């Protein structure tokens, strides 16, 4: 492609709207432009990379017998009502003015709708159906460029099986295909066990890229590789032992003391000796969740324990239920279900709220005072705790979710009546899996991992062009003619070439642009080397420069890229 005729509007300055590196560089390299919050137009250079990612995905999906669909983004709302997901998605779901339709945030319902019509007999299985389609989600804070768009491209695949063994096979095929896809895209990633969230189902794993730009938090053990989303991560926390002697419960006046920090300062104690209370409303009844003072409630784990929808109690509800405000609530005298985190198991001499503003209780013995107390893993793990597998210290850091594979089971098929008939003529719901990859996220993550202070440093896998040919002073006949010849020669050799043939741009400007755009190999045609029949070759990744005889250029580049 000739740069003089291609729309690649590079920017010298960092745009105000961007803080994340991939976002900054995609704007500066003229790959995308923002049309509104979380809505991006892909310009020719950016779209070329989108197509490369899609090609890699298609190749691997075909290798596991995936059949490509293209479903409508505009969906009849009534189909989404069948699985109750209009409510489950809430404000994230885009409705159009005509309330009979929604814009699809994913396509489980629509694929199941088709499956219900055509997959009737056990003989019709297994099936893997996929598509690469636009999705719409009204993300509340789209601020990281295409990493989190309100409209984005997803490869979504769905497997249909008649047994859980069949589902295991389909899931494993996707698992392997995902490794090949992300390896082919030149990404460093790791896989974590995840919570299935609004999707439902039994097993699921996420493919993650560690990055400060990430919005997911994961726990990872370098020693043994244990990885899990913080929503479900487990660790061995330090336990505080029960004291030999239990005091009796006593009341302490604690004026103005609201937080755990204030309580510790006031009583001259440490957080481990406090039990803090959080009240939730579950099926219209209050439930008190008791945590050690320095722990936070993990609401995903709590959701698993409770098994039904729940929400934190509002301020005025707290008064009504306990007689106190948050900060003075405690387990003693609380009427209703109490669940404690297992780190508090059998603890005594604890401090907690007295269910009376400005008062706390000391000397609480959980075994003695609340004999029916249930214990569960309810806490969010933190860095430095011990790995449950190998006892080494784990790290907790942020990461970007690239892809997600789910064993859905029969959640959608049962809700929508997608049934098959077995050999005996009995009907059962189809067993499903669903598997997503965010196409733009793959690109943004690639840039997060492949850039330097001068710009993008494409790995050859996703580089929009392998070679950037720069004609320095294109007004000079000898340079123009040589560069034109090399352009043809390189293309004939099978390379994708971006040819900076602009006549009015200065050399420095062209060099800066070439480093910003980041093609793996730069071929520089300048006056100095031409008399020796040589051109300069620069490898973007290392910055290494070489004078290469023109008749060896193709071989040199082929060697480098292979
Ligand atoms: P997140 O937690 O980041 O919002 P999600 O769990 O909602 O992601 P899924 O519903 O599993 O995502 O979607 C499958 C894939 O689609 C994700 O792994 C991600 O790569 C991509 N994806 C999801 N939401 C967005 C978005 N708003 N913009 C770009 N890609 C997205
Ligand atoms: Mg999401």
Coordinates of C-alpha atoms and ligand atoms in Angstrom, one line a residue:
X1 CA 0.0 0.0 0.0
X2 CA 1.3 3.5 -0.8
X3 CA 1.3 5.8 2.1
X4 CA 0.6 8.8 -0.1
X5 CA -2.8 7.3 -1.0
X6 CA -3.7 5.6 2.3
X7 CA -5.5 7.2 5.2
X8 CA -3.2 6.8 8.2
X9 CA -3.7 9.9 10.2
X10 CA -0.8 9.6 12.7
X11 CA -0.6 12.0 15.7
X12 CA 2.6 13.4 17.3
X13 CA 1.0 14.2 20.6
X14 CA -0.7 12.0 23.2
X15 CA -4.4 12.6 22.9
X16 CA -6.1 13.9 26.0
X17 CA -8.8 11.3 26.0
X18 CA -6.3 8.4 26.4
X19 CA -4.4 7.1 29.4
X20 CA -3.9 3.4 28.6
X21 CA -0.9 2.6 26.3
X22 CA -2.8 0.6 23.8
X23 CA -5.4 3.3 23.5
X24 CA -2.8 6.0 23.1
X25 CA -0.9 4.1 20.4
X26 CA -4.0 3.0 18.5
X27 CA -5.1 6.7 18.3
X28 CA -1.5 7.9 17.5
X29 CA -0.9 5.3 14.8
X30 CA -4.2 6.2 13.1
X31 CA -5.8 2.8 13.7
X32 CA -9.0 4.0 15.4
X33 CA -11.0 7.1 16.1
X34 CA -13.6 7.5 18.8
X35 CA -17.1 8.3 17.6
X36 CA -18.5 8.6 21.2
X37 CA -17.8 7.1 24.6
X38 CA -16.9 3.4 24.0
X39 CA -17.6 3.6 20.3
X40 CA -14.7 3.3 17.9
X41 CA -14.3 3.5 14.1
X42 CA -11.5 1.3 12.8
X43 CA -9.5 3.1 10.1
X44 CA -7.8 1.1 7.3
X45 CA -4.6 0.3 9.2
X46 CA -6.6 -0.8 12.3
X47 CA -9.1 -2.8 10.3
X48 CA -6.2 -4.7 8.6
X49 CA -5.2 -6.0 12.0
X50 CA -8.8 -6.9 12.9
X51 CA -8.9 -9.1 9.8
X52 CA -5.6 -10.7 10.7
X53 CA -7.0 -11.7 14.2
X54 CA -10.2 -12.9 12.6
X55 CA -8.2 -15.1 10.1
X56 CA -6.3 -16.7 12.9
X57 CA -9.5 -17.3 14.9
X58 CA -11.3 -18.8 11.8
X59 CA -8.4 -21.1 11.0
X60 CA -8.4 -22.6 14.5
X61 CA -12.2 -22.7 14.8
X62 CA -12.3 -24.6 11.5
X63 CA -9.7 -27.0 12.8
X64 CA -12.1 -28.1 15.6
X65 CA -15.0 -28.4 13.1
X66 CA -16.5 -25.1 14.1
X67 CA -19.2 -24.0 11.5
X68 CA -19.4 -20.3 11.0
X69 CA -22.7 -18.5 11.4
X70 CA -23.7 -14.8 11.1
X71 CA -26.6 -14.0 13.5
X72 CA -28.4 -10.7 13.6
X73 CA -27.4 -8.2 16.2
X74 CA -31.0 -6.9 16.4
X75 CA -32.9 -9.5 18.4
X76 CA -36.6 -9.9 19.2
X77 CA -36.8 -9.2 23.0
X78 CA -39.2 -12.1 23.6
X79 CA -36.4 -14.6 22.9
X80 CA -34.3 -13.0 25.7
X81 CA -37.3 -13.1 28.0
X82 CA -37.3 -16.9 27.7
X83 CA -34.1 -17.1 29.8
X84 CA -34.9 -14.1 32.0
X85 CA -31.8 -12.3 30.7
X86 CA -33.4 -9.0 29.9
X87 CA -33.5 -8.7 33.7
X88 CA -30.1 -10.4 34.3
X89 CA -28.2 -8.0 32.0
X90 CA -30.1 -4.9 33.4
X91 CA -28.7 -1.6 32.2
X92 CA -25.9 -3.3 30.2
X93 CA -28.5 -4.4 27.6
X94 CA -29.2 -1.8 24.9
X95 CA -32.9 -1.5 24.1
X96 CA -34.0 0.3 21.1
X97 CA -37.0 2.7 21.2
X98 CA -39.2 -0.1 19.9
X99 CA -39.2 -2.2 23.1
X100 CA -39.8 -5.4 21.2
X101 CA -36.1 -5.5 20.3
X102 CA -32.8 -5.5 22.0
X103 CA -29.2 -5.2 20.6
X104 CA -27.4 -8.5 21.4
X105 CA -24.7 -8.4 24.1
X106 CA -23.9 -12.1 23.3
X107 CA -25.8 -14.8 21.4
X108 CA -26.6 -17.8 23.6
X109 CA -30.4 -17.3 23.2
X110 CA -30.3 -16.9 19.4
X111 CA -28.0 -20.0 18.9
X112 CA -30.3 -22.0 21.3
X113 CA -33.3 -20.8 19.3
X114 CA -31.8 -22.2 16.1
X115 CA -30.6 -25.4 17.9
X116 CA -34.2 -26.0 19.2
X117 CA -35.5 -26.1 15.6
X118 CA -32.9 -28.3 14.0
X119 CA -31.0 -30.4 16.6
X120 CA -33.7 -33.0 17.5
X121 CA -32.2 -36.4 17.5
X122 CA -29.1 -37.7 19.3
X123 CA -27.8 -38.4 15.8
X124 CA -27.5 -34.7 15.2
X125 CA -24.7 -34.2 17.7
X126 CA -22.1 -33.0 18.5
X127 CA -22.1 -29.5 16.9
X128 CA -19.9 -26.4 17.2
X129 CA -21.3 -23.2 15.9
X130 CA -19.5 -19.9 15.9
X131 CA -19.5 -16.5 14.5
X132 CA -17.5 -13.3 14.6
X133 CA -20.1 -10.6 15.2
X134 CA -20.7 -7.2 16.7
X135 CA -21.9 -7.1 20.3
X136 CA -23.5 -4.2 22.2
X137 CA -23.1 -3.6 25.9
X138 CA -23.9 -0.4 27.7
X139 CA -20.6 -0.6 29.7
X140 CA -20.8 2.0 32.5
X141 CA -17.2 3.2 32.3
X142 CA -15.8 2.8 28.8
X143 CA -12.4 4.5 29.3
X144 CA -9.7 2.2 28.0
X145 CA -10.2 2.5 24.3
X146 CA -11.2 -0.6 22.5
X147 CA -10.4 -2.8 25.5
X148 CA -13.9 -2.0 26.7
X149 CA -16.2 -0.8 24.0
X150 CA -19.9 -0.3 24.0
X151 CA -19.9 -1.9 20.6
X152 CA -17.2 -4.6 20.0
X153 CA -16.4 -7.7 17.9
X154 CA -16.6 -11.0 19.6
X155 CA -15.9 -14.5 18.3
X156 CA -18.6 -16.4 20.1
X157 CA -18.8 -20.2 19.7
X158 CA -21.4 -22.6 21.1
X159 CA -21.1 -26.3 21.5
X160 CA -24.1 -28.7 21.6
X161 CA -23.7 -32.2 23.1
X162 CA -25.9 -35.0 24.5
X163 CA -23.7 -35.9 27.5
X164 CA -21.4 -34.2 30.0
X165 CA -18.6 -36.3 28.5
X166 CA -19.4 -34.8 25.1
X167 CA -19.3 -31.4 26.6
X168 CA -15.9 -32.1 28.2
X169 CA -14.6 -33.0 24.8
X170 CA -16.0 -29.9 23.1
X171 CA -14.7 -27.7 26.0
X172 CA -11.2 -29.3 25.7
X173 CA -11.2 -28.7 21.9
X174 CA -11.9 -25.0 22.5
X175 CA -9.3 -24.8 25.4
X176 CA -6.6 -26.1 23.0
X177 CA -7.8 -23.9 20.1
X178 CA -7.7 -20.9 22.4
X179 CA -4.1 -21.7 23.3
X180 CA -3.2 -21.9 19.6
X181 CA -5.0 -18.7 18.8
X182 CA -3.4 -16.6 21.5
X183 CA 0.0 -18.2 20.8
X184 CA -0.4 -17.3 17.1
X185 CA -1.3 -13.8 18.1
X186 CA 2.1 -13.5 19.9
X187 CA 0.5 -13.0 23.3
X188 CA 1.8 -13.8 26.8
X189 CA -1.2 -15.0 28.8
X190 CA -2.3 -17.4 31.6
X191 CA -5.5 -19.2 32.3
X192 CA -7.5 -18.8 35.5
X193 CA -10.5 -20.5 36.9
X194 CA -13.4 -18.1 36.9
X195 CA -16.8 -17.4 38.1
X196 CA -19.5 -17.8 35.5
X197 CA -21.3 -14.6 36.5
X198 CA -24.5 -13.8 34.5
X199 CA -23.8 -16.7 32.1
X200 CA -24.5 -19.5 34.6
X201 CA -23.2 -23.0 34.3
X202 CA -20.7 -25.3 35.9
X203 CA -17.0 -24.9 34.8
X204 CA -15.3 -21.9 33.3
X205 CA -11.9 -20.5 32.6
X206 CA -10.6 -17.1 31.6
X207 CA -7.5 -16.4 29.4
X208 CA -5.8 -13.4 31.0
X209 CA -3.1 -10.9 30.1
X210 CA -1.4 -9.3 33.2
X211 CA -1.6 -5.5 32.7
X212 CA -2.0 -2.3 34.6
X213 CA -4.8 -1.5 32.2
X214 CA -6.8 -4.5 33.3
X215 CA -10.0 -4.3 35.2
X216 CA -10.0 -7.9 36.5
X217 CA -8.0 -8.9 39.5
X218 CA -6.4 -12.3 39.7
X219 CA -4.4 -14.3 42.1
X220 CA -1.4 -16.1 40.7
X221 CA 1.3 -18.3 42.2
X222 CA 4.6 -18.1 40.3
X223 CA 5.8 -21.3 41.9
X224 CA 3.1 -23.8 40.9
X225 CA 1.1 -21.8 38.4
X226 CA -2.1 -21.7 40.5
X227 CA -4.3 -18.9 39.0
X228 CA -7.8 -17.8 39.8
X229 CA -10.0 -14.8 39.4
X230 CA -10.1 -12.9 42.7
X231 CA -13.8 -13.6 42.7
X232 CA -13.2 -17.2 43.5
X233 CA -9.5 -17.3 44.4
X234 CA -8.6 -19.3 47.5
X235 CA -5.5 -19.0 49.7
X236 CA -4.2 -20.0 53.1
X237 CA -4.5 -16.8 55.3
X238 CA -2.6 -16.4 58.6
X239 CA -4.9 -17.6 61.4
X240 CA -5.1 -16.1 64.8
X241 CA -5.4 -18.6 67.5
X242 CA -8.1 -18.8 70.1
X243 CA -6.9 -17.5 73.5
X244 CA -6.8 -19.9 76.4
X245 CA -9.3 -18.1 78.4
X246 CA -12.6 -16.5 77.2
X247 CA -13.7 -13.3 78.9
X248 CA -17.3 -12.6 79.4
X249 CA -19.1 -10.3 77.0
X250 CA -18.8 -6.6 78.1
X251 CA -20.0 -3.3 76.7
X252 CA -17.6 -0.5 75.8
X253 CA -18.6 3.1 75.2
X254 CA -17.0 4.1 71.9
X255 CA -18.1 7.6 71.0
X256 CA -17.6 8.6 67.4
X257 CA -15.9 5.3 66.5
X258 CA -17.3 4.1 63.1
X259 CA -14.6 2.3 61.2
X260 CA -12.4 -0.7 62.1
X261 CA -9.3 1.6 62.0
X262 CA -10.9 4.0 64.5
X263 CA -11.9 1.1 66.8
X264 CA -8.4 -0.3 66.7
X265 CA -6.9 3.1 67.5
X266 CA -9.4 3.7 70.3
X267 CA -9.0 0.3 72.0
X268 CA -5.3 -0.1 71.2
X269 CA -5.9 -3.4 69.4
X270 CA -5.1 -4.9 66.0
X271 CA -7.6 -5.7 63.2
X272 CA -7.4 -9.4 63.7
X273 CA -9.2 -9.0 67.0
X274 CA -12.2 -7.3 65.5
X275 CA -15.2 -9.0 63.8
X276 CA -16.9 -6.7 61.3
X277 CA -20.5 -7.1 60.2
X278 CA -22.1 -6.6 56.8
X279 CA -25.9 -6.9 56.5
X280 CA -27.4 -8.2 53.3
X281 CA -31.1 -8.7 52.3
X282 CA -31.8 -12.2 51.0
X283 CA -35.4 -13.1 50.1
X284 CA -36.6 -10.1 52.0
X285 CA -34.8 -11.2 55.2
X286 CA -31.6 -9.8 56.7
X287 CA -28.4 -11.9 56.8
X288 CA -25.4 -10.8 58.8
X289 CA -22.0 -11.6 57.3
X290 CA -19.2 -11.6 59.9
X291 CA -15.6 -11.0 58.7
X292 CA -12.3 -10.6 60.5
X293 CA -11.5 -6.9 60.7
X294 CA -8.9 -6.8 57.9
X295 CA -10.9 -8.9 55.5
X296 CA -13.4 -7.9 52.7
X297 CA -16.5 -9.8 51.8
X298 CA -16.2 -11.5 48.4
X299 CA -19.7 -11.2 47.0
X300 CA -19.2 -13.9 44.4
X301 CA -18.4 -16.4 47.2
X302 CA -21.2 -15.1 49.3
X303 CA -23.6 -15.6 46.3
X304 CA -22.5 -19.2 46.1
X305 CA -23.1 -19.7 49.8
X306 CA -26.5 -18.0 49.7
X307 CA -27.7 -19.5 46.4
X308 CA -30.3 -16.8 45.8
X309 CA -30.1 -13.1 44.8
X310 CA -29.0 -10.7 47.5
X311 CA -28.2 -7.0 48.0
X312 CA -26.5 -5.0 50.7
X313 CA -29.0 -3.5 53.2
X314 CA -29.7 0.3 52.8
X315 CA -28.8 2.7 55.5
X316 CA -32.4 3.1 56.9
X317 CA -33.0 -0.7 56.7
X318 CA -29.9 -1.1 59.0
X319 CA -31.4 1.0 61.7
X320 CA -34.7 -0.9 61.4
X321 CA -33.1 -4.3 61.5
X322 CA -30.3 -3.8 64.1
X323 CA -31.2 -0.5 65.9
X324 CA -27.8 0.9 64.9
X325 CA -25.9 2.4 61.9
X326 CA -23.2 0.6 59.9
X327 CA -20.1 0.7 62.1
X328 CA -21.9 -0.3 65.3
X329 CA -23.5 -3.5 64.1
X330 CA -22.5 -6.9 65.5
X331 CA -23.6 -10.5 65.8
X332 CA -24.7 -10.6 69.5
X333 CA -28.4 -9.8 69.7
X334 CA -28.8 -9.9 65.9
X335 CA -32.0 -11.7 65.0
X336 CA -31.6 -13.6 61.7
X337 CA -29.1 -15.8 59.9
X338 CA -25.5 -15.1 60.6
X339 CA -22.7 -16.5 58.4
X340 CA -19.0 -16.0 59.3
X341 CA -15.9 -16.3 57.3
X342 CA -14.0 -19.4 58.1
X343 CA -11.0 -17.4 59.3
X344 CA -13.0 -16.6 62.4
X345 CA -13.7 -20.2 63.2
X346 CA -13.9 -20.8 67.0
X347 CA -12.4 -17.5 67.8
X348 CA -12.9 -15.8 71.2
X349 CA -12.2 -12.5 72.9
X350 CA -13.3 -10.6 69.7
X351 CA -14.6 -7.0 69.5
X352 CA -17.6 -6.1 67.5
X353 CA -20.5 -3.7 67.3
X354 CA -23.1 -3.7 70.0
X355 CA -26.1 -2.9 67.7
X356 CA -26.3 0.4 69.6
X357 CA -24.7 3.5 68.1
X358 CA -21.5 4.5 69.9
X359 CA -21.1 1.2 71.7
X360 CA -19.1 -2.0 71.0
X361 CA -18.8 -5.3 72.7
X362 CA -15.7 -7.1 73.9
X363 CA -15.1 -10.7 75.0
X364 CA -17.2 -12.3 72.3
X365 CA -16.6 -16.1 72.0
X366 CA -18.2 -17.2 68.7
X367 CA -18.4 -20.9 69.8
X368 CA -19.9 -20.1 73.1
X369 CA -22.1 -17.1 72.2
X370 CA -23.4 -18.1 68.7
X371 CA -23.3 -22.0 68.8
X372 CA -25.2 -22.3 65.5
X373 CA -22.9 -20.1 63.6
X374 CA -22.2 -21.2 60.0
X375 CA -18.6 -20.8 58.6
X376 CA -17.7 -20.5 55.0
X377 CA -15.0 -19.2 52.7
X378 CA -16.3 -15.6 52.2
X379 CA -13.2 -13.5 52.0
X380 CA -11.2 -11.9 49.2
X381 CA -7.6 -13.1 49.1
X382 CA -4.7 -10.7 49.2
X383 CA -1.1 -10.6 48.0
X384 CA 1.4 -12.4 50.2
X385 CA -1.0 -15.1 51.5
X386 CA 0.0 -18.7 51.0
X387 CA -0.9 -20.7 47.9
X388 CA -3.4 -23.5 48.6
X389 CA -1.5 -25.9 46.3
X390 CA 2.2 -25.3 47.1
X391 CA 2.2 -23.0 50.2
X392 CA 4.4 -20.4 48.4
X393 CA 3.4 -16.7 48.5
X394 CA 0.7 -15.7 45.9
X395 CA 0.5 -12.4 44.1
X396 CA -2.7 -10.4 43.4
X397 CA -2.6 -8.1 40.4
X398 CA -4.8 -6.7 37.6
X399 CA -5.2 -8.3 34.2
X400 CA -7.3 -8.1 31.1
X401 CA -9.7 -10.9 30.1
X402 CA -9.0 -11.9 26.5
X403 CA -11.3 -14.8 26.3
X404 CA -13.6 -17.0 28.3
X405 CA -14.7 -20.6 28.0
X406 CA -17.9 -21.8 29.8
X407 CA -19.5 -25.2 30.4
X408 CA -23.1 -23.9 30.3
X409 CA -24.8 -27.2 30.9
X410 CA -28.5 -27.0 30.3
X411 CA -29.2 -23.5 31.6
X412 CA -30.3 -22.1 28.2
X413 CA -31.6 -25.3 26.6
X414 CA -33.8 -26.1 29.6
X415 CA -35.2 -22.5 29.8
X416 CA -35.9 -22.4 26.1
X417 CA -37.0 -26.0 25.6
X418 CA -34.2 -27.0 23.3
X419 CA -34.6 -30.8 23.6
X420 CA -33.2 -33.9 21.8
X421 CA -34.5 -37.4 21.7
X422 CA -32.2 -40.2 22.9
X423 CA -31.9 -43.7 21.5
X424 CA -34.9 -44.9 23.7
X425 CA -37.1 -42.0 22.5
X426 CA -36.8 -40.0 25.8
X427 CA -36.3 -36.2 25.6
X428 CA -33.5 -34.3 27.4
X429 CA -32.2 -30.7 27.2
X430 CA -29.2 -30.2 25.0
X431 CA -25.9 -29.8 26.9
X432 CA -24.2 -26.6 25.9
X433 CA -20.9 -24.7 26.1
X434 CA -20.1 -21.2 25.1
X435 CA -16.7 -19.7 24.2
X436 CA -15.9 -16.0 23.6
X437 CA -12.9 -14.0 22.4
X438 CA -12.9 -10.2 22.2
X439 CA -11.2 -9.4 18.8
X440 CA -10.3 -5.8 19.6
X441 CA -9.1 -6.8 23.0
X442 CA -6.6 -9.2 21.3
X443 CA -5.2 -6.3 19.4
X444 CA -5.1 -3.9 22.4
X445 CA -3.4 -6.6 24.5
X446 CA -0.9 -7.3 21.8
X447 CA 0.0 -3.6 21.8
X448 CA 0.1 -3.5 25.6
X449 CA 2.8 -6.2 25.3
X450 CA 4.5 -5.1 22.2
X451 CA 5.5 -1.4 22.3
X452 CA 8.3 0.9 23.4
X453 CA 8.6 4.7 24.0
X454 CA 8.7 5.3 20.2
X455 CA 5.5 3.4 19.3
X456 CA 4.1 0.0 18.5
X457 CA 6.5 -2.9 17.9
X458 CA 4.3 -5.4 16.1
X459 CA 5.0 -9.1 16.3
X460 CA 5.0 -10.4 12.8
X461 CA 1.8 -12.4 13.6
X462 CA -0.4 -9.3 13.7
X463 CA 1.7 -6.7 12.0
X464 CA -0.5 -5.0 9.4
X465 CA 2.5 -5.0 7.0
X466 CA 5.7 -7.0 7.5
X467 CA 7.8 -4.4 5.7
X468 CA 7.8 -0.6 5.8
X469 CA 9.7 0.7 2.7
X470 CA 10.8 4.3 3.2
X471 CA 11.9 6.3 0.2
X472 CA 13.7 9.3 1.8
X473 CA 13.9 12.0 -0.8
X474 CA 11.3 10.9 -3.3
X475 CA 11.8 14.0 -5.5
X476 CA 15.2 12.6 -6.6
X477 CA 14.8 10.3 -9.6
X478 CA 17.3 7.7 -8.6
X479 CA 15.7 7.2 -5.1
X480 CA 12.2 7.2 -6.5
X481 CA 13.0 4.7 -9.2
X482 CA 14.9 2.4 -6.9
X483 CA 12.2 2.5 -4.2
X484 CA 9.5 1.8 -6.9
X485 CA 11.5 -1.2 -8.1
X486 CA 12.0 -2.5 -4.6
X487 CA 8.3 -2.0 -3.8
X488 CA 7.3 -4.3 -6.7
X489 CA 10.1 -6.8 -5.9
X490 CA 9.1 -7.1 -2.2
X491 CA 5.4 -7.5 -3.1
X492 CA 6.3 -10.2 -5.7
X493 CA 8.2 -12.0 -3.0
X494 CA 5.0 -12.2 -1.0
X495 CA 5.5 -9.5 1.6
X496 CA 2.9 -7.1 2.6
X497 CA 4.6 -3.7 2.1
X498 CA 3.7 -0.3 3.3
X499 CA 5.5 2.1 1.0
X500 CA 6.2 5.6 2.3
X501 CA 6.3 7.3 -1.1
X502 CA 5.3 10.7 0.2
X503 CA 7.2 13.4 -1.7
X504 CA 6.7 16.2 0.8
X505 CA 7.6 14.5 4.1
X506 CA 11.1 15.0 5.6
X507 CA 13.3 12.0 6.5
X508 CA 12.9 12.6 10.3
X509 CA 9.1 12.7 9.9
X510 CA 9.1 9.4 8.0
X511 CA 11.4 7.7 10.6
X512 CA 9.2 8.8 13.4
X513 CA 6.1 7.6 11.7
X514 CA 7.7 4.3 10.8
X515 CA 8.7 3.7 14.5
X516 CA 5.2 4.7 15.6
X517 CA 3.5 2.4 13.2
X518 CA 5.9 -0.4 14.2
X519 CA 6.2 -2.8 11.2
X520 CA 8.8 -5.4 12.0
X521 CA 11.2 -4.5 9.2
X522 CA 12.0 -1.0 7.8
X523 CA 13.8 -0.8 4.4
X524 CA 15.3 2.7 4.0
X525 CA 16.2 3.9 0.5
X526 CA 18.5 6.9 0.8
X527 CA 21.1 8.7 -1.3
X528 CA 24.2 7.6 0.7
X529 CA 24.0 3.9 0.2
X530 CA 22.7 3.7 -3.4
X531 CA 26.0 4.1 -5.2
X532 CA 27.1 0.8 -3.5
X533 CA 23.8 -0.8 -4.6
X534 CA 22.8 -1.1 -0.9
X535 CA 19.8 -0.1 1.3
X536 CA 19.6 0.2 5.0
X537 CA 17.4 -2.3 6.9
X538 CA 16.2 -1.6 10.4
X539 CA 14.6 -4.2 12.7
X540 CA 12.0 -2.4 14.7
X541 CA 12.2 -4.7 17.7
X542 CA 15.9 -4.4 18.5
X543 CA 16.6 -1.2 16.6
X544 CA 19.5 -3.0 14.9
X545 CA 20.5 -1.4 11.5
X546 CA 22.3 -3.1 8.6
X547 CA 23.4 -2.1 5.1
X548 CA 22.2 -4.8 2.8
X549 CA 23.1 -5.3 -0.9
X550 CA 19.9 -4.9 -2.8
X551 CA 20.2 -8.4 -4.4
X552 CA 20.2 -9.9 -0.9
X553 CA 17.3 -7.9 0.5
X554 CA 14.6 -10.5 0.0
X555 CA 16.7 -13.3 1.6
X556 CA 17.7 -11.0 4.5
X557 CA 14.0 -10.2 5.3
X558 CA 12.9 -13.8 4.7
X559 CA 15.5 -15.0 7.2
X560 CA 14.5 -12.4 9.8
X561 CA 10.8 -13.1 9.6
X562 CA 10.9 -16.9 9.5
Ligands
LIG1 P1 -15.5 -8.2 31.2 O1 -15.5 -8.8 32.6 O2 -14.2 -7.7 30.8 O3 -16.6 -7.2 31.1 P2 -17.1 -10.3 30.3 O4 -16.9 -11.3 31.3 O5 -18.3 -9.4 30.3 O6 -15.8 -9.4 30.2 P3 -17.8 -12.2 28.3 O7 -19.2 -12.0 28.4 O8 -17.2 -13.5 28.7 O9 -17.0 -11.0 28.9 O10 -17.3 -12.0 26.7 C1 -16.4 -12.7 26.0 C2 -15.2 -11.9 25.6 O11 -15.6 -10.7 25.0 C3 -14.3 -11.4 26.8 O12 -13.4 -12.3 27.2 C4 -13.7 -10.1 26.2 O13 -12.5 -10.5 25.5 C5 -14.7 -9.6 25.2 N1 -15.4 -8.5 25.8 C6 -16.4 -8.4 26.7 N2 -16.8 -7.2 26.9 C7 -16.1 -6.4 26.1 C8 -16.1 -5.0 25.8 N3 -17.0 -4.2 26.5 N4 -15.3 -4.5 24.9 C9 -14.4 -5.3 24.2 N5 -14.4 -6.6 24.4 C10 -15.2 -7.2 25.3
LIG2 MG1 -18.6 -7.5 30.9

